[in-house]
Amino acid sequence: MEQGPTPPVDPVRWQAPPVGALPDFPAADLTLVPIPGGEPEDVVVDHDGALWVGAQDGSIVRLRPDGSAPEVIANTGGRPLGMTFTRDGRLLVCDSPRGLLAVDTATGHVETLVDWANGHPLIFCSNVTETADGTVYFTESTSAFTVGDYVGAILEARGRGALHRLEPDGTVTTVVEGLYFANGVTPTADGSALVFAETQGRRLSKYWLTGPQAGSVTPLAVHLPAMPDNLSTGSDGRIWCAMVTPANPVADRLAAGPPLVRKAVWRLPKRLQPKPQPVVWAVAFDPDSGDAVAGVRMTHPQFSMVTGLVEAGGRLWMGSIGAPYLGWVELPR
């Protein structure tokens, strides 16, 4: 996919949230699986237990439940990000800049479901899930940038993200606006709410689907010491969260300072812009209390920047935008 001209940034002064603490979760033995096309941003499991990832080159790749025999099934023509399987077996893919796509896993045919939302092109669709009634919810990280320029959204520090709903009849409704880099979204096990992540806001929140709070947003886990990315719901109801990189004090100071400084940073070559700290970090949160109840944290010479994760076969599988591998560890208890 060709990268167009670098878009301008329009920064504002912004006070980053405080940095809280999480338990010191242990390291674990990590096994790496090479992925054709590189950097599998998300990983999901189909109804037969096979693993599916979206690669940097646009490939949609299927692997056996043990991670062997990777096979390219389709190519989106963009950058596949968050994914989910629907009840009818289609693979929904958030793609930047193409929007929300549906992939026929038998033929590889790619169909565009949503490429316009809330009055503008959907160029940074981030993550997607389906609820039991067939309604699809998907996040938009920012309306101003594609994934190739995601640093621009962080430097701007504007709440340009959103949570959208796609009805079975094709109607698209924006249900939450003003989010700071909206990212992962997953339903609670009981279906009462969606949990969604704001990467720059460093928090997890609930969007209630049922009960007296239906349609409202309440906090679940705030002041996280890292940038949360994709989410998935574990077999016991835990909410697994990929922590792509620790909070960056330099970036926080820049956000609170003069916007002109961030405009200057944005004009620097990418190699000179602030870099994420490489780490392998995943945390499971209690869906009711928001307490961190399990996890893994470590460094690895070949793997970092965990962006997607899923439980399968007694393992925690992890995708990454920092390595051409899918990684797995024994499922933390």
Short mmCIF file of C-alpha atoms in Angstrom, two decimals:
data_model
loop_
_atom_site.label_atom_id
_atom_site.label_comp_id
_atom_site.label_asym_id
_atom_site.label_seq_id
_atom_site.Cartn_x
_atom_site.Cartn_y
_atom_site.Cartn_z
CA MET A 1 0.00 0.00 0.00
CA GLU A 2 1.46 3.33 -1.03
CA GLN A 3 1.77 6.02 1.61
CA GLY A 4 0.41 9.42 0.60
CA PRO A 5 1.73 12.81 1.67
CA THR A 6 2.11 13.37 5.39
CA PRO A 7 -1.00 15.16 6.71
CA PRO A 8 -0.64 18.21 8.97
CA VAL A 9 -1.18 18.02 12.72
CA ASP A 10 -3.34 20.44 14.72
CA PRO A 11 -2.18 19.96 18.33
CA VAL A 12 -3.80 21.29 21.48
CA ARG A 13 -2.49 21.44 25.04
CA TRP A 14 -3.62 18.30 26.82
CA GLN A 15 -2.98 16.96 30.29
CA ALA A 16 -2.25 13.25 30.18
CA PRO A 17 -3.88 11.10 32.86
CA PRO A 18 -1.89 10.15 35.96
CA VAL A 19 0.15 6.96 35.79
CA GLY A 20 -1.16 4.31 38.17
CA ALA A 21 0.32 0.96 39.09
CA LEU A 22 -0.40 -2.62 38.09
CA PRO A 23 0.80 -5.84 39.75
CA ASP A 24 4.26 -7.09 38.81
CA PHE A 25 3.19 -9.98 36.61
CA PRO A 26 5.92 -12.53 35.86
CA ALA A 27 7.71 -13.32 32.63
CA ALA A 28 6.85 -16.50 30.73
CA ASP A 29 8.36 -18.77 28.10
CA LEU A 30 7.49 -17.24 24.74
CA THR A 31 7.20 -19.20 21.49
CA LEU A 32 7.30 -17.30 18.18
CA VAL A 33 5.54 -18.24 14.93
CA PRO A 34 6.65 -16.43 11.73
CA ILE A 35 3.78 -14.77 9.85
CA PRO A 36 3.79 -14.26 6.06
CA GLY A 37 3.49 -10.53 5.41
CA GLY A 38 4.77 -9.59 8.87
CA GLU A 39 3.48 -7.80 11.98
CA PRO A 40 0.15 -9.51 12.78
CA GLU A 41 -1.70 -6.65 14.52
CA ASP A 42 -4.58 -8.80 15.82
CA VAL A 43 -5.28 -12.51 16.29
CA VAL A 44 -8.68 -14.21 16.50
CA VAL A 45 -9.96 -17.79 16.57
CA ASP A 46 -12.65 -19.24 14.30
CA HIS A 47 -15.37 -21.75 15.20
CA ASP A 48 -13.02 -24.67 14.38
CA GLY A 49 -10.16 -23.38 16.54
CA ALA A 50 -8.00 -22.09 13.68
CA LEU A 51 -6.06 -18.86 14.25
CA TRP A 52 -6.44 -15.85 11.94
CA VAL A 53 -4.23 -12.76 11.71
CA GLY A 54 -3.95 -9.68 9.52
CA ALA A 55 -0.44 -8.93 8.29
CA GLN A 56 1.37 -5.70 7.52
CA ASP A 57 1.22 -6.31 3.76
CA GLY A 58 -2.58 -6.68 3.82
CA SER A 59 -2.64 -10.47 3.96
CA ILE A 60 -5.30 -12.32 5.93
CA VAL A 61 -3.55 -15.45 7.20
CA ARG A 62 -5.03 -18.65 8.65
CA LEU A 63 -3.02 -21.00 10.87
CA ARG A 64 -3.83 -24.35 12.42
CA PRO A 65 -4.82 -24.31 16.11
CA ASP A 66 -1.20 -25.09 17.07
CA GLY A 67 0.11 -22.18 14.97
CA SER A 68 1.47 -24.30 12.13
CA ALA A 69 0.87 -24.22 8.36
CA PRO A 70 0.19 -20.49 7.79
CA GLU A 71 -1.88 -19.93 4.65
CA VAL A 72 -2.73 -16.59 3.02
CA ILE A 73 -6.50 -16.56 2.39
CA ALA A 74 -7.10 -12.98 1.23
CA ASN A 75 -5.58 -9.52 0.95
CA THR A 76 -7.46 -6.38 1.94
CA GLY A 77 -5.31 -3.98 -0.08
CA GLY A 78 -4.79 -1.89 3.08
CA ARG A 79 -3.59 -2.56 6.62
CA PRO A 80 -5.73 -5.08 8.54
CA LEU A 81 -6.13 -4.17 12.22
CA GLY A 82 -8.74 -5.53 14.67
CA MET A 83 -10.84 -8.52 13.60
CA THR A 84 -13.73 -10.68 14.78
CA PHE A 85 -15.77 -13.64 13.56
CA THR A 86 -19.51 -13.27 13.14
CA ARG A 87 -22.07 -15.92 14.01
CA ASP A 88 -22.49 -16.70 10.30
CA GLY A 89 -18.75 -17.36 9.87
CA ARG A 90 -17.64 -14.18 8.14
CA LEU A 91 -14.41 -12.53 9.26
CA LEU A 92 -14.90 -8.82 9.95
CA VAL A 93 -11.72 -6.78 9.50
CA CYS A 94 -10.98 -3.20 10.48
CA ASP A 95 -8.68 -1.88 7.78
CA SER A 96 -6.83 1.42 7.50
CA PRO A 97 -7.62 3.20 5.25
CA ARG A 98 -10.33 1.01 3.69
CA GLY A 99 -12.82 0.88 6.59
CA LEU A 100 -14.81 -2.05 7.96
CA LEU A 101 -14.57 -5.09 5.70
CA ALA A 102 -16.05 -8.60 5.59
CA VAL A 103 -13.93 -11.50 4.32
CA ASP A 104 -15.45 -14.71 2.98
CA THR A 105 -13.08 -17.25 4.54
CA ALA A 106 -13.89 -19.89 1.91
CA THR A 107 -13.26 -17.78 -1.20
CA GLY A 108 -11.13 -14.89 0.10
CA HIS A 109 -13.59 -12.36 -1.31
CA VAL A 110 -13.37 -9.00 0.47
CA GLU A 111 -16.48 -6.81 0.80
CA THR A 112 -16.62 -3.26 2.15
CA LEU A 113 -19.29 -2.87 4.84
CA VAL A 114 -18.57 0.67 6.10
CA ASP A 115 -16.24 3.28 4.60
CA TRP A 116 -18.01 6.39 5.91
CA ALA A 117 -19.09 7.20 9.46
CA ASN A 118 -20.39 10.28 11.25
CA GLY A 119 -20.00 12.47 8.18
CA HIS A 120 -16.44 11.59 7.16
CA PRO A 121 -14.42 8.78 5.55
CA LEU A 122 -13.59 5.90 7.90
CA ILE A 123 -9.81 5.83 7.41
CA PHE A 124 -8.72 4.41 10.79
CA CYS A 125 -11.19 1.69 11.73
CA SER A 126 -9.47 0.02 14.67
CA ASN A 127 -11.35 -2.91 16.26
CA VAL A 128 -14.69 -4.67 15.89
CA THR A 129 -17.02 -7.08 17.69
CA GLU A 130 -20.46 -8.59 17.21
CA THR A 131 -23.09 -8.95 19.94
CA ALA A 132 -25.51 -11.84 20.31
CA ASP A 133 -28.28 -10.11 18.37
CA GLY A 134 -26.10 -9.61 15.28
CA THR A 135 -25.30 -5.96 15.92
CA VAL A 136 -21.73 -4.98 15.08
CA TYR A 137 -19.78 -2.37 17.06
CA PHE A 138 -16.49 -0.94 15.84
CA THR A 139 -14.03 1.69 17.00
CA GLU A 140 -12.42 4.52 15.08
CA SER A 141 -9.08 5.65 16.51
CA THR A 142 -9.07 9.03 14.78
CA SER A 143 -10.85 10.72 11.90
CA ALA A 144 -7.74 12.66 10.85
CA PHE A 145 -5.05 10.04 10.18
CA THR A 146 -4.51 6.56 8.84
CA VAL A 147 -2.58 3.93 10.79
CA GLY A 148 0.61 4.84 8.92
CA ASP A 149 0.50 8.26 10.58
CA TYR A 150 -0.82 7.17 13.99
CA VAL A 151 1.88 9.18 15.77
CA GLY A 152 0.19 12.30 14.40
CA ALA A 153 -2.96 11.46 16.35
CA ILE A 154 -0.93 11.07 19.55
CA LEU A 155 0.87 14.38 18.96
CA GLU A 156 -2.42 16.20 18.31
CA ALA A 157 -3.96 14.98 21.58
CA ARG A 158 -7.47 15.58 20.29
CA GLY A 159 -10.44 13.35 21.08
CA ARG A 160 -11.16 12.40 17.47
CA GLY A 161 -11.98 8.76 18.20
CA ALA A 162 -15.41 7.11 18.40
CA LEU A 163 -17.42 3.95 18.96
CA HIS A 164 -19.88 3.18 16.16
CA ARG A 165 -22.74 0.69 15.75
CA LEU A 166 -23.63 -1.14 12.53
CA GLU A 167 -27.20 -2.46 12.49
CA PRO A 168 -28.11 -5.63 10.55
CA ASP A 169 -29.90 -3.39 8.02
CA GLY A 170 -26.67 -1.45 7.32
CA THR A 171 -27.46 1.67 9.36
CA VAL A 172 -24.38 3.16 11.05
CA THR A 173 -24.81 5.16 14.27
CA THR A 174 -22.11 6.85 16.35
CA VAL A 175 -22.78 5.91 19.98
CA VAL A 176 -19.74 7.47 21.73
CA GLU A 177 -17.65 10.42 20.48
CA GLY A 178 -14.66 12.38 21.78
CA LEU A 179 -12.49 9.35 22.54
CA TYR A 180 -8.71 9.59 22.81
CA PHE A 181 -7.51 7.04 20.27
CA ALA A 182 -10.30 4.47 20.62
CA ASN A 183 -8.98 0.97 20.07
CA GLY A 184 -9.99 -2.48 21.35
CA VAL A 185 -13.64 -3.43 21.93
CA THR A 186 -15.07 -6.67 23.34
CA PRO A 187 -18.35 -7.72 25.00
CA THR A 188 -18.58 -8.84 28.60
CA ALA A 189 -19.36 -12.53 28.97
CA ASP A 190 -22.93 -11.80 30.08
CA GLY A 191 -23.56 -9.44 27.16
CA SER A 192 -24.54 -6.55 29.42
CA ALA A 193 -21.83 -4.19 28.17
CA LEU A 194 -18.97 -3.60 25.78
CA VAL A 195 -15.51 -2.86 27.14
CA PHE A 196 -13.49 -0.47 24.98
CA ALA A 197 -9.96 0.91 25.23
CA GLU A 198 -8.60 4.40 24.65
CA THR A 199 -4.92 4.10 23.86
CA GLN A 200 -4.00 7.73 24.49
CA GLY A 201 -6.53 8.07 27.32
CA ARG A 202 -4.89 5.01 28.97
CA ARG A 203 -8.20 3.64 30.23
CA LEU A 204 -10.81 0.95 29.74
CA SER A 205 -14.48 1.88 29.88
CA LYS A 206 -17.84 0.14 29.65
CA TYR A 207 -20.54 1.05 27.18
CA TRP A 208 -23.70 -0.46 28.66
CA LEU A 209 -26.02 -2.40 26.37
CA THR A 210 -28.67 -3.48 28.88
CA GLY A 211 -30.13 -2.49 32.24
CA PRO A 212 -30.71 0.95 33.75
CA GLN A 213 -27.35 2.26 32.45
CA ALA A 214 -27.97 1.21 28.83
CA GLY A 215 -26.42 3.70 26.42
CA SER A 216 -24.10 5.24 29.01
CA VAL A 217 -20.35 4.95 29.59
CA THR A 218 -18.73 4.15 32.93
CA PRO A 219 -15.02 3.70 33.79
CA LEU A 220 -13.61 0.20 34.32
CA ALA A 221 -9.82 0.62 34.62
CA VAL A 222 -8.21 4.07 34.59
CA HIS A 223 -4.76 5.65 34.99
CA LEU A 224 -3.13 2.67 33.31
CA PRO A 225 0.69 2.77 33.21
CA ALA A 226 0.69 1.69 29.57
CA MET A 227 -1.13 2.26 26.30
CA PRO A 228 -3.98 -0.28 25.95
CA ASP A 229 -4.61 -1.69 22.49
CA ASN A 230 -6.87 -4.56 21.41
CA LEU A 231 -9.08 -6.46 23.87
CA SER A 232 -10.60 -9.93 24.03
CA THR A 233 -12.91 -11.74 26.44
CA GLY A 234 -11.43 -14.81 28.10
CA SER A 235 -13.21 -18.09 28.72
CA ASP A 236 -13.76 -17.15 32.38
CA GLY A 237 -14.98 -13.64 31.52
CA ARG A 238 -11.69 -11.85 32.11
CA ILE A 239 -10.98 -8.95 29.76
CA TRP A 240 -7.58 -9.43 28.19
CA CYS A 241 -5.81 -6.22 27.20
CA ALA A 242 -2.73 -5.87 25.02
CA MET A 243 -0.42 -3.23 26.49
CA VAL A 244 1.46 -2.01 23.45
CA THR A 245 4.03 0.15 25.28
CA PRO A 246 4.51 1.84 28.68
CA ALA A 247 3.35 5.41 29.19
CA ASN A 248 5.97 7.81 27.82
CA PRO A 249 6.81 10.73 30.17
CA VAL A 250 8.36 12.70 27.30
CA ALA A 251 5.18 12.40 25.23
CA ASP A 252 3.11 13.43 28.26
CA ARG A 253 5.23 16.55 28.75
CA LEU A 254 4.98 17.39 25.07
CA ALA A 255 1.17 17.08 25.22
CA ALA A 256 1.00 19.60 28.06
CA GLY A 257 3.36 22.02 26.34
CA PRO A 258 3.14 24.44 23.43
CA PRO A 259 1.48 22.98 20.32
CA LEU A 260 4.22 24.48 18.14
CA VAL A 261 6.75 22.08 19.65
CA ARG A 262 4.68 19.07 18.57
CA LYS A 263 4.29 20.53 15.09
CA ALA A 264 8.09 20.67 14.93
CA VAL A 265 8.38 17.07 16.18
CA TRP A 266 5.93 15.96 13.48
CA ARG A 267 8.13 17.52 10.79
CA LEU A 268 11.13 15.47 11.92
CA PRO A 269 12.01 12.28 10.03
CA LYS A 270 10.17 9.34 11.61
CA ARG A 271 13.44 7.86 12.81
CA LEU A 272 13.94 10.94 15.03
CA GLN A 273 10.42 11.01 16.51
CA PRO A 274 9.73 9.51 19.97
CA LYS A 275 9.77 5.72 19.89
CA PRO A 276 7.64 3.26 21.87
CA GLN A 277 9.52 1.32 24.54
CA PRO A 278 9.77 -2.34 23.50
CA VAL A 279 8.06 -4.68 25.95
CA VAL A 280 5.87 -7.80 25.96
CA TRP A 281 2.91 -6.91 28.19
CA ALA A 282 -0.60 -8.32 28.53
CA VAL A 283 -3.04 -7.89 31.42
CA ALA A 284 -6.39 -9.50 32.27
CA PHE A 285 -8.93 -7.32 34.06
CA ASP A 286 -11.93 -8.35 36.12
CA PRO A 287 -14.99 -7.24 34.09
CA ASP A 288 -16.81 -5.94 37.17
CA SER A 289 -14.19 -4.43 39.47
CA GLY A 290 -11.56 -3.51 36.87
CA ASP A 291 -8.88 -5.16 39.02
CA ALA A 292 -5.87 -6.60 37.18
CA VAL A 293 -6.08 -10.33 37.94
CA ALA A 294 -3.52 -11.99 35.65
CA GLY A 295 -0.86 -11.09 33.15
CA VAL A 296 2.62 -11.34 31.74
CA ARG A 297 5.34 -8.72 31.38
CA MET A 298 8.86 -9.12 30.04
CA THR A 299 11.25 -8.12 27.30
CA HIS A 300 12.30 -10.34 24.41
CA PRO A 301 15.01 -9.73 21.79
CA GLN A 302 12.71 -10.63 18.86
CA PHE A 303 9.22 -9.65 20.02
CA SER A 304 7.56 -6.54 21.47
CA MET A 305 4.62 -4.13 21.12
CA VAL A 306 1.74 -6.55 21.75
CA THR A 307 -1.35 -5.21 19.98
CA GLY A 308 -3.81 -8.12 19.87
CA LEU A 309 -4.41 -11.24 21.94
CA VAL A 310 -6.75 -14.18 22.40
CA GLU A 311 -7.10 -17.30 24.53
CA ALA A 312 -7.03 -20.58 22.62
CA GLY A 313 -6.01 -24.12 23.48
CA GLY A 314 -4.61 -23.26 26.90
CA ARG A 315 -2.40 -20.58 25.39
CA LEU A 316 -2.45 -16.79 25.24
CA TRP A 317 -1.71 -15.86 21.63
CA MET A 318 -0.33 -12.38 20.97
CA GLY A 319 -0.05 -10.27 17.84
CA SER A 320 2.43 -7.45 17.40
CA ILE A 321 3.32 -4.37 15.35
CA GLY A 322 6.93 -4.66 16.48
CA ALA A 323 7.83 -8.09 15.05
CA PRO A 324 6.95 -10.39 12.12
CA TYR A 325 5.72 -13.06 14.52
CA LEU A 326 2.71 -14.35 16.38
CA GLY A 327 3.74 -15.22 19.94
CA TRP A 328 2.25 -17.46 22.58
CA VAL A 329 2.72 -18.27 26.25
CA GLU A 330 0.98 -20.75 28.50
CA LEU A 331 -2.27 -19.11 29.62
CA PRO A 332 -1.54 -17.12 32.81
CA ARG A 333 -3.77 -18.13 35.72
#
